Coordinates of C-alpha atoms (C1' of nucleotides) in Angstrom, one line a residue:
Chain N
M1 CA -3.0 -10.2 -4.7
S2 CA -4.6 -11.4 -7.8
K3 CA -5.0 -14.9 -9.3
A4 CA -1.6 -15.6 -10.8
S5 CA 0.4 -13.9 -8.1
D6 CA -1.5 -15.8 -5.5
R7 CA -1.0 -19.1 -7.3
A8 CA 2.7 -18.4 -7.5
Y9 CA 2.8 -17.3 -3.8
D10 CA 1.0 -20.4 -2.6
A11 CA 3.0 -22.7 -4.8
I12 CA 6.4 -21.4 -3.8
R13 CA 5.4 -21.2 -0.1
G14 CA 4.2 -24.7 -0.3
M15 CA 7.5 -25.9 -1.9
I16 CA 9.4 -24.3 1.0
L17 CA 7.2 -25.5 3.8
S18 CA 6.9 -29.0 2.5
G19 CA 10.6 -29.3 2.2
E20 CA 10.6 -29.7 -1.5
L21 CA 13.0 -26.8 -1.5
S22 CA 15.7 -26.8 1.2
S23 CA 17.3 -23.9 3.0
G24 CA 19.7 -22.0 0.8
D25 CA 18.3 -23.3 -2.5
P26 CA 18.4 -20.7 -5.2
L27 CA 15.1 -19.4 -6.5
R28 CA 15.4 -18.4 -10.1
E29 CA 12.5 -16.5 -11.5
E30 CA 12.4 -18.1 -14.9
A31 CA 12.4 -21.6 -13.4
L32 CA 9.7 -20.8 -10.9
A33 CA 7.6 -19.2 -13.6
Q34 CA 7.7 -22.4 -15.6
A35 CA 7.0 -24.5 -12.5
C36 CA 4.0 -22.4 -11.6
G37 CA 2.7 -22.0 -15.1
V38 CA 2.8 -18.2 -14.9
S39 CA 5.1 -15.5 -16.3
R40 CA 7.9 -13.9 -14.3
T41 CA 5.9 -10.8 -13.3
P42 CA 3.7 -12.5 -10.7
I43 CA 6.7 -14.6 -9.6
R44 CA 8.5 -11.4 -8.8
E45 CA 5.6 -10.2 -6.7
A46 CA 5.3 -13.5 -4.9
L47 CA 9.0 -13.4 -4.1
R48 CA 8.8 -9.9 -2.7
Q49 CA 6.0 -11.1 -0.4
L50 CA 7.8 -14.2 0.7
E51 CA 10.8 -12.0 1.5
V52 CA 8.6 -9.9 3.8
D53 CA 7.5 -13.2 5.4
L54 CA 11.2 -14.0 5.9
L55 CA 10.8 -17.3 4.0
V56 CA 13.0 -16.0 1.2
R57 CA 16.2 -14.0 1.5
R58 CA 17.8 -11.9 -1.2
T59 CA 21.4 -11.1 -1.6
E60 CA 22.7 -7.7 -2.3
S61 CA 22.8 -8.6 -6.0
Q62 CA 19.0 -9.4 -5.9
R63 CA 19.3 -13.1 -6.1
S64 CA 16.7 -15.0 -4.1
Y65 CA 17.3 -18.1 -1.9
V66 CA 15.2 -20.2 0.5
A67 CA 15.9 -18.7 3.9
D68 CA 17.4 -20.9 6.6
W69 CA 15.9 -21.0 10.0
S70 CA 18.3 -22.0 12.7
L71 CA 17.1 -22.8 16.2
D72 CA 18.2 -19.3 17.2
D73 CA 16.1 -17.8 14.5
V74 CA 13.1 -19.8 15.7
A75 CA 13.7 -18.7 19.3
D76 CA 14.0 -15.2 18.0
A77 CA 10.7 -15.4 16.2
F78 CA 8.9 -16.9 19.1
E79 CA 10.3 -14.3 21.5
L80 CA 9.0 -11.5 19.3
R81 CA 5.7 -13.1 18.9
A82 CA 5.4 -13.5 22.6
M83 CA 6.1 -9.8 23.1
L84 CA 3.9 -8.5 20.3
E85 CA 1.0 -10.9 20.9
G86 CA 1.1 -10.2 24.6
H87 CA 0.9 -6.5 23.8
A88 CA -2.0 -7.2 21.4
A89 CA -3.8 -9.2 24.1
R90 CA -3.4 -6.3 26.6
R91 CA -4.8 -3.8 24.1
A92 CA -7.6 -6.2 23.2
A93 CA -8.6 -6.6 26.9
E94 CA -8.9 -2.8 27.1
R95 CA -11.2 -2.6 24.0
I96 CA -13.1 -5.9 23.9
T97 CA -16.9 -6.1 23.7
D98 CA -19.1 -8.9 25.0
D99 CA -19.8 -9.9 21.4
I100 CA -16.2 -10.5 20.7
V101 CA -15.8 -12.5 23.9
D102 CA -18.7 -14.7 22.8
E103 CA -17.0 -15.2 19.4
L104 CA -13.8 -16.2 21.1
K105 CA -15.6 -18.7 23.2
H106 CA -17.1 -20.1 20.1
Y107 CA -13.8 -20.6 18.5
N108 CA -12.4 -22.2 21.6
K109 CA -15.3 -24.6 21.8
A110 CA -14.6 -25.6 18.2
I111 CA -11.0 -26.2 19.2
F112 CA -12.1 -28.3 22.1
A113 CA -14.3 -30.4 19.8
A114 CA -11.4 -30.8 17.3
I115 CA -8.9 -32.1 19.9
S116 CA -11.4 -34.2 21.9
K117 CA -11.8 -36.7 19.1
P118 CA -10.1 -40.1 19.4
R119 CA -7.8 -38.9 16.6
P120 CA -7.4 -35.1 17.0
D121 CA -8.5 -33.1 13.9
V122 CA -5.3 -31.1 13.5
P123 CA -6.3 -29.0 10.4
T124 CA -9.5 -27.8 12.2
F125 CA -7.5 -27.1 15.3
L126 CA -5.1 -25.0 13.3
D127 CA -7.9 -23.1 11.5
R128 CA -9.8 -22.2 14.7
N129 CA -6.6 -21.4 16.5
R130 CA -5.6 -19.1 13.7
E131 CA -9.0 -17.4 13.8
F132 CA -8.9 -17.1 17.6
H133 CA -5.6 -15.3 17.5
A134 CA -6.6 -13.2 14.5
L135 CA -9.7 -12.0 16.3
V136 CA -7.6 -11.0 19.3
L137 CA -5.3 -9.2 17.0
D138 CA -8.2 -7.3 15.3
T139 CA -9.6 -6.4 18.7
A140 CA -6.3 -4.8 19.7
G141 CA -7.2 -2.2 17.1
S142 CA -3.7 -1.4 15.9
P143 CA -3.2 -1.8 12.2
R144 CA 0.5 -1.5 12.6
L145 CA 0.7 -4.2 15.2
K146 CA -1.4 -6.4 12.9
N147 CA 1.0 -5.7 10.1
L148 CA 4.0 -6.6 12.1
L149 CA 2.5 -9.8 13.6
T150 CA 1.0 -11.3 10.4
A151 CA 4.5 -11.2 9.0
L152 CA 5.6 -13.3 12.0
I153 CA 2.7 -15.5 12.7
E154 CA 2.2 -17.6 9.7
Q155 CA 5.6 -19.0 9.5
P156 CA 7.1 -22.4 9.0
V157 CA 7.7 -22.9 12.6
V158 CA 4.1 -22.6 13.7
W159 CA 3.0 -24.5 10.8
R160 CA 5.2 -27.6 11.2
T161 CA 5.0 -27.8 15.0
A162 CA 1.4 -28.4 15.4
H163 CA 1.6 -31.8 13.8
N164 CA 3.8 -32.9 16.5
Y165 CA 1.7 -31.7 19.4
D166 CA 0.9 -34.4 21.9
P167 CA -2.6 -34.5 23.5
T168 CA -1.4 -32.7 26.6
A169 CA -0.1 -29.8 24.5
F170 CA -3.5 -29.6 22.8
Q171 CA -5.3 -29.5 26.1
N172 CA -2.9 -26.8 27.4
S173 CA -3.4 -24.7 24.4
H174 CA -7.2 -24.9 24.9
S175 CA -7.1 -24.1 28.6
E176 CA -4.8 -21.2 28.1
H177 CA -7.3 -19.8 25.6
A178 CA -10.0 -20.2 28.3
D179 CA -7.8 -18.3 30.7
L180 CA -7.3 -15.6 28.2
I181 CA -11.1 -15.3 27.7
S182 CA -11.4 -14.9 31.5
A183 CA -8.9 -12.1 31.5
F184 CA -10.8 -10.5 28.6
E185 CA -14.1 -10.8 30.5
R186 CA -12.6 -8.9 33.4
R187 CA -11.0 -6.4 31.1
D188 CA -7.8 -7.2 32.7
G189 CA -5.1 -6.1 30.3
P190 CA -1.9 -7.1 32.1
W191 CA -3.3 -10.5 33.0
A192 CA -4.2 -11.1 29.3
E193 CA -0.8 -10.0 28.3
S194 CA 1.0 -12.4 30.6
I195 CA -1.2 -15.3 29.6
M196 CA -0.7 -14.6 26.0
A197 CA 3.1 -14.3 26.4
G198 CA 3.2 -17.6 28.3
H199 CA 1.0 -19.2 25.7
I200 CA 3.3 -18.4 22.9
R201 CA 6.4 -19.4 24.9
R202 CA 4.8 -22.7 25.7
A203 CA 4.4 -23.2 22.0
F204 CA 8.0 -22.6 21.5
H205 CA 8.9 -25.2 24.1
A206 CA 6.6 -27.7 22.4
Y207 CA 8.5 -26.9 19.3
C208 CA 11.8 -27.6 20.9
D209 CA 10.6 -30.9 22.4
A210 CA 9.2 -32.0 19.1
H211 CA 12.4 -31.2 17.2
K212 CA 14.8 -32.6 19.8
G213 CA 17.6 -34.4 18.1
M214 CA 16.2 -33.9 14.6
G215 CA 18.6 -31.1 13.6
A216 CA 16.1 -28.2 13.7
L217 CA 15.0 -27.2 10.3
K218 CA 18.0 -28.1 8.3
K219 CA 17.3 -30.3 5.3
G220 CA 13.6 -30.6 5.0
A221 CA 13.6 -32.8 1.9
A222 CA 15.5 -35.9 1.0
Chain B
M1 CA 16.1 -2.3 -5.0
S2 CA 17.7 -1.2 -8.2
K3 CA 18.1 2.1 -9.9
A4 CA 14.6 2.8 -11.3
S5 CA 12.7 1.2 -8.6
D6 CA 14.7 3.3 -6.1
R7 CA 14.1 6.5 -7.9
A8 CA 10.4 5.7 -8.0
Y9 CA 10.3 4.8 -4.3
D10 CA 12.2 7.9 -3.3
A11 CA 10.1 10.2 -5.5
I12 CA 6.8 8.8 -4.4
R13 CA 7.8 8.8 -0.7
G14 CA 9.0 12.4 -1.1
M15 CA 5.8 13.5 -2.6
I16 CA 3.9 12.0 0.3
L17 CA 6.2 13.3 3.0
S18 CA 6.4 16.7 1.6
G19 CA 2.7 17.0 1.4
E20 CA 2.7 17.3 -2.4
L21 CA 0.2 14.4 -2.2
S22 CA -2.4 14.4 0.6
S23 CA -4.0 11.7 2.6
G24 CA -6.4 9.7 0.4
D25 CA -5.1 10.9 -2.9
P26 CA -5.3 8.1 -5.5
L27 CA -2.0 6.8 -6.8
R28 CA -2.3 5.7 -10.4
E29 CA 0.5 3.7 -11.8
E30 CA 0.6 5.2 -15.2
A31 CA 0.6 8.8 -13.9
L32 CA 3.3 8.0 -11.4
A33 CA 5.3 6.3 -14.1
Q34 CA 5.3 9.4 -16.2
A35 CA 6.0 11.7 -13.2
C36 CA 9.0 9.6 -12.2
G37 CA 10.2 9.0 -15.8
V38 CA 10.2 5.2 -15.5
S39 CA 7.8 2.5 -16.6
R40 CA 5.0 1.0 -14.6
T41 CA 7.0 -2.0 -13.5
P42 CA 9.3 -0.2 -11.0
I43 CA 6.4 1.9 -9.9
R44 CA 4.6 -1.2 -8.9
E45 CA 7.5 -2.4 -7.0
A46 CA 7.9 1.0 -5.2
L47 CA 4.2 0.9 -4.3
R48 CA 4.4 -2.5 -2.8
Q49 CA 7.3 -1.3 -0.6
L50 CA 5.5 1.9 0.4
E51 CA 2.5 -0.3 1.3
V52 CA 4.8 -2.2 3.7
D53 CA 6.0 1.1 5.1
L54 CA 2.3 1.9 5.6
L55 CA 2.6 5.1 3.6
V56 CA 0.3 3.7 1.0
R57 CA -2.8 1.7 1.4
R58 CA -4.5 -0.5 -1.2
T59 CA -8.2 -1.3 -1.5
E60 CA -9.5 -4.8 -2.1
S61 CA -9.7 -3.9 -5.8
Q62 CA -5.9 -3.2 -5.8
R63 CA -6.1 0.5 -6.1
S64 CA -3.5 2.5 -4.2
Y65 CA -4.0 5.6 -2.1
V66 CA -1.9 7.8 0.1
A67 CA -2.5 6.5 3.6
D68 CA -3.9 8.8 6.2
W69 CA -2.1 9.1 9.6
S70 CA -4.5 10.2 12.3
L71 CA -3.0 11.1 15.6
D72 CA -4.1 7.7 16.9
D73 CA -2.0 6.1 14.2
V74 CA 1.0 8.2 15.2
A75 CA 0.5 7.3 18.8
D76 CA 0.2 3.7 17.8
A77 CA 3.4 3.7 15.8
F78 CA 5.3 5.4 18.6
E79 CA 4.0 2.9 21.1
L80 CA 5.2 0.0 19.0
R81 CA 8.5 1.7 18.5
A82 CA 8.9 2.2 22.2
M83 CA 8.2 -1.4 22.9
L84 CA 10.4 -2.8 20.1
E85 CA 13.3 -0.5 20.5
G86 CA 13.2 -1.0 24.2
H87 CA 13.4 -4.7 23.6
A88 CA 16.3 -4.1 21.2
A89 CA 18.1 -2.0 23.7
R90 CA 17.8 -4.7 26.3
R91 CA 19.1 -7.3 24.0
A92 CA 21.9 -5.0 22.9
A93 CA 23.0 -4.5 26.5
E94 CA 23.3 -8.3 26.9
R95 CA 25.5 -8.6 23.8
I96 CA 27.4 -5.4 23.5
T97 CA 31.2 -5.1 23.3
D98 CA 33.4 -2.2 24.4
D99 CA 34.1 -1.4 20.7
I100 CA 30.5 -0.9 20.0
V101 CA 30.1 1.3 23.1
D102 CA 32.9 3.5 21.8
E103 CA 31.3 3.7 18.5
L104 CA 28.0 4.8 20.1
K105 CA 29.9 7.4 22.2
H106 CA 31.4 8.7 18.9
Y107 CA 27.9 9.1 17.3
N108 CA 26.6 10.8 20.4
K109 CA 29.6 13.2 20.3
A110 CA 28.7 14.1 16.8
I111 CA 25.1 14.7 17.8
F112 CA 26.3 17.0 20.6
A113 CA 28.5 18.9 18.1
A114 CA 25.5 19.3 15.6
I115 CA 23.1 20.6 18.2
S116 CA 25.6 22.8 20.0
K117 CA 26.0 25.2 17.1
P118 CA 24.2 28.6 17.3
R119 CA 21.9 27.3 14.6
P120 CA 21.5 23.5 15.2
D121 CA 22.5 21.3 12.2
V122 CA 19.3 19.3 11.9
P123 CA 20.3 17.0 9.0
T124 CA 23.5 16.0 10.8
F125 CA 21.6 15.4 13.9
L126 CA 19.1 13.3 12.1
D127 CA 21.9 11.2 10.4
R128 CA 23.9 10.6 13.5
N129 CA 20.7 9.8 15.4
R130 CA 19.7 7.3 12.8
E131 CA 23.1 5.7 12.9
F132 CA 23.1 5.6 16.7
H133 CA 19.7 3.8 16.7
A134 CA 20.7 1.5 13.8
L135 CA 23.8 0.4 15.7
V136 CA 21.9 -0.4 18.8
L137 CA 19.5 -2.4 16.6
D138 CA 22.3 -4.3 15.0
T139 CA 23.9 -5.1 18.3
A140 CA 20.6 -6.6 19.5
G141 CA 21.4 -9.4 17.0
S142 CA 17.8 -10.2 15.9
P143 CA 17.3 -10.0 12.2
R144 CA 13.5 -10.3 12.7
L145 CA 13.4 -7.5 15.2
K146 CA 15.5 -5.4 12.8
N147 CA 13.1 -6.2 10.0
L148 CA 10.0 -5.1 12.0
L149 CA 11.6 -2.0 13.3
T150 CA 13.0 -0.6 10.0
A151 CA 9.4 -0.7 8.7
L152 CA 8.4 1.4 11.6
I153 CA 11.3 3.7 12.2
E154 CA 11.7 5.7 9.0
Q155 CA 8.2 7.0 8.9
P156 CA 6.7 10.4 8.2
V157 CA 6.3 11.1 11.9
V158 CA 9.9 10.8 12.8
W159 CA 10.9 12.6 9.7
R160 CA 8.8 15.7 10.2
T161 CA 9.0 16.1 13.9
A162 CA 12.7 16.7 14.2
H163 CA 12.4 20.0 12.3
N164 CA 10.2 21.3 15.1
Y165 CA 12.5 20.2 18.0
D166 CA 13.3 23.0 20.3
P167 CA 16.8 23.3 21.8
T168 CA 15.8 21.6 25.0
A169 CA 14.5 18.6 23.2
F170 CA 17.8 18.2 21.3
Q171 CA 19.6 18.3 24.7
N172 CA 17.2 15.8 26.2
S173 CA 17.8 13.5 23.2
H174 CA 21.5 13.8 23.6
S175 CA 21.5 13.1 27.4
E176 CA 19.2 10.2 27.0
H177 CA 21.6 8.7 24.6
A178 CA 24.3 9.2 27.2
D179 CA 22.3 7.4 29.8
L180 CA 21.8 4.6 27.4
I181 CA 25.5 4.3 26.9
S182 CA 25.9 4.1 30.7
A183 CA 23.4 1.3 30.8
F184 CA 25.3 -0.5 28.0
E185 CA 28.6 0.0 29.8
R186 CA 27.1 -1.8 32.9
R187 CA 25.5 -4.4 30.6
D188 CA 22.2 -3.6 32.4
G189 CA 19.5 -4.8 30.0
P190 CA 16.4 -3.7 31.9
W191 CA 17.9 -0.3 32.5
A192 CA 18.7 0.1 28.8
E193 CA 15.2 -1.0 27.9
S194 CA 13.5 1.5 30.1
I195 CA 15.6 4.4 29.0
M196 CA 15.0 3.6 25.3
A197 CA 11.3 3.2 25.8
G198 CA 11.3 6.6 27.6
H199 CA 13.4 8.1 24.9
I200 CA 10.9 7.1 22.2
R201 CA 7.9 8.2 24.3
R202 CA 9.5 11.6 24.8
A203 CA 9.9 11.9 21.1
F204 CA 6.2 11.2 20.7
H205 CA 5.3 14.0 23.2
A206 CA 7.7 16.3 21.3
Y207 CA 5.7 15.4 18.3
C208 CA 2.4 16.2 20.0
D209 CA 3.6 19.5 21.3
A210 CA 4.9 20.5 17.8
H211 CA 1.7 19.6 16.1
K212 CA -0.6 21.1 18.7
G213 CA -3.5 22.8 17.0
M214 CA -2.2 22.2 13.5
G215 CA -4.5 19.3 12.7
A216 CA -2.1 16.5 12.9
L217 CA -1.1 15.2 9.5
K218 CA -4.1 16.3 7.6
K219 CA -3.4 18.4 4.6
G220 CA 0.4 18.7 4.4
A221 CA 0.5 21.0 1.4
A222 CA -1.1 24.3 0.8
Chain D
dC1 C1' 50.7 -22.0 -8.0
dT2 C1' 48.2 -17.8 -7.5
dT3 C1' 45.9 -13.9 -9.0
dC4 C1' 44.2 -10.8 -12.0
dT5 C1' 41.7 -9.7 -16.3
dG6 C1' 38.5 -10.2 -19.7
dC7 C1' 35.0 -13.0 -21.8
dT8 C1' 30.7 -15.8 -21.7
dA9 C1' 26.6 -17.3 -19.8
dA10 C1' 23.0 -16.9 -16.6
dT11 C1' 19.9 -13.9 -14.1
dT12 C1' 17.5 -10.0 -12.9
dG13 C1' 15.7 -5.1 -14.1
dT14 C1' 12.8 -2.4 -17.3
dA15 C1' 9.7 -1.2 -20.9
dT16 C1' 5.7 -2.1 -23.4
dA17 C1' 1.8 -4.5 -25.4
dC18 C1' -2.2 -6.8 -24.5
dA19 C1' -5.8 -9.0 -21.3
dA20 C1' -8.8 -8.8 -17.5
dT21 C1' -11.3 -6.4 -14.2
dA22 C1' -13.4 -2.8 -11.8
dA23 C1' -15.3 1.9 -11.7
dA24 C1' -18.3 5.3 -13.8
dG25 C1' -21.7 7.1 -16.7
dC26 C1' -25.8 6.6 -19.3
dG27 C1' -30.3 5.1 -20.3
dA28 C1' -34.4 2.6 -19.9
dA29 C1' -37.8 0.5 -17.1
dC30 C1' -40.6 0.7 -13.2
Chain H
dG1 C1' -37.6 10.0 -9.4
dT2 C1' -35.2 6.0 -8.5
dT3 C1' -33.0 1.9 -9.5
dC4 C1' -31.3 -1.7 -12.2
dG5 C1' -28.4 -3.1 -15.9
dC6 C1' -25.6 -2.3 -19.8
dT7 C1' -21.9 0.1 -22.2
dT8 C1' -17.9 2.6 -22.0
dT9 C1' -13.7 4.0 -19.9
dA10 C1' -10.1 3.9 -16.7
dT11 C1' -6.9 1.1 -14.1
dT12 C1' -4.5 -2.8 -12.8
dG13 C1' -2.7 -7.8 -14.0
dT14 C1' 0.1 -10.6 -17.0
dA15 C1' 3.1 -11.9 -20.6
dT16 C1' 7.1 -11.1 -23.2
dA17 C1' 11.1 -8.9 -25.4
dC18 C1' 15.1 -6.6 -24.5
dA19 C1' 18.7 -4.1 -21.6
dA20 C1' 21.8 -4.2 -17.7
dT21 C1' 24.1 -6.5 -14.3
dT22 C1' 26.3 -10.2 -12.0
dA23 C1' 28.5 -14.6 -11.4
dG24 C1' 31.5 -18.1 -13.1
dC25 C1' 35.3 -19.5 -15.6
dA26 C1' 39.2 -19.7 -18.6
dG27 C1' 43.5 -18.1 -19.7
dA28 C1' 47.5 -15.3 -19.3
dA29 C1' 50.8 -12.9 -16.4
dG30 C1' 53.5 -12.7 -12.3

DNA sequence: CTTCTGCTAATTGTATACAATAAAGCGAAC
DNA sequence: GTTCGCTTTATTGTATACAATTAGCAGAAG
């Protein structure tokens, strides 16, 4: 996407993720255009993309609203991620080269450094973690799988949960990555698959723990 | 999508599937607009959708081209379908009601009727088959899964292959649906999953047989 | 009191003009 | 002869005006 569309996309996405907009809020093109300082054309493009991301839902009459993510939806998303990323890990194990393994080790070292500080560096953790998973996905060598997963991976759920990780969860994440790398070194697809699936499922349970009693994702603002 | 966008989408999609446009052909908005009798705006929307469908690819400089589907890509798509539709079948088996089972039986009966004629009624087969799979997918009750699969399910591969089915393949398809219904009646998720996965894989092999020696999807026209 | 109908206002869809950007072709310098 | 850079041209991005559609509401009929 190009400049204005990107600005619009990031802006709207930010408003949704930050809770400035709540579930079910209507998204009117004209209003968003003013808010983002662009015309309706790039807004329309951004909304289409956000719809693919499932952050925005459209009614049959083409009106757009902020999507609502119930706990079931979140579970659903994590389940699919577990399956698809597990599959990706298996394929990656069958195709990986030593160079890629080294690169993964490098990312995981950076993750370790970020979470070993007295006060964990969450943004760095998130970035390296993202890169780690992206590299696995690339190594899987399936453009379609990549397409499906990217729509699933960068979603509010993932985004919000990490801030609530406790130190143990960080450690678990890091050591699961290490296990995954071991599976890759042995080119053991099934092992890689099961580690990855478990890795995602653990993230889901971390999410559940973090959101216990706080009404899931309802009402982000206020 | 609305009228003009739809027309554009169908028209371009048709041009690609029929082979009127070949892999790698550039898609220029202005030219398509004229060809479809609409302005560039709906064309742009259609192209974005076709890109999601993976029928169109865009370069970094935002130019659009007809995507090329190598045999590997086709295999890739079928593998993902097998996994995801298998998953959907398992979920469906855990959630299905007797009414839905009856409806599936009804579709499968219609399929049987269509393929039992002296000269099989392929369009009807395709329609009922589509409805059968769509109902399973709905019953799975995962909007995200549905989202992912619809992007995968209506693709050139599926579309073209059925025309080359031999009578045996039609029969197999019908009897696998019957098996699936049995699994649903017993609410046996794992069974349903494996039948569905096999069902899709068989379709892939039917595709391979039909395209043996005819250079996969290269050069559809001429 | 409810429901249907028609009007009004709000919102999205489409077309088109113009701006920005990337590709292609040409020419000069080395 | 090749390569670098400029100019030209083709193509996409953005803004805006207008058309079409939809929702919301008021008012009359039952």
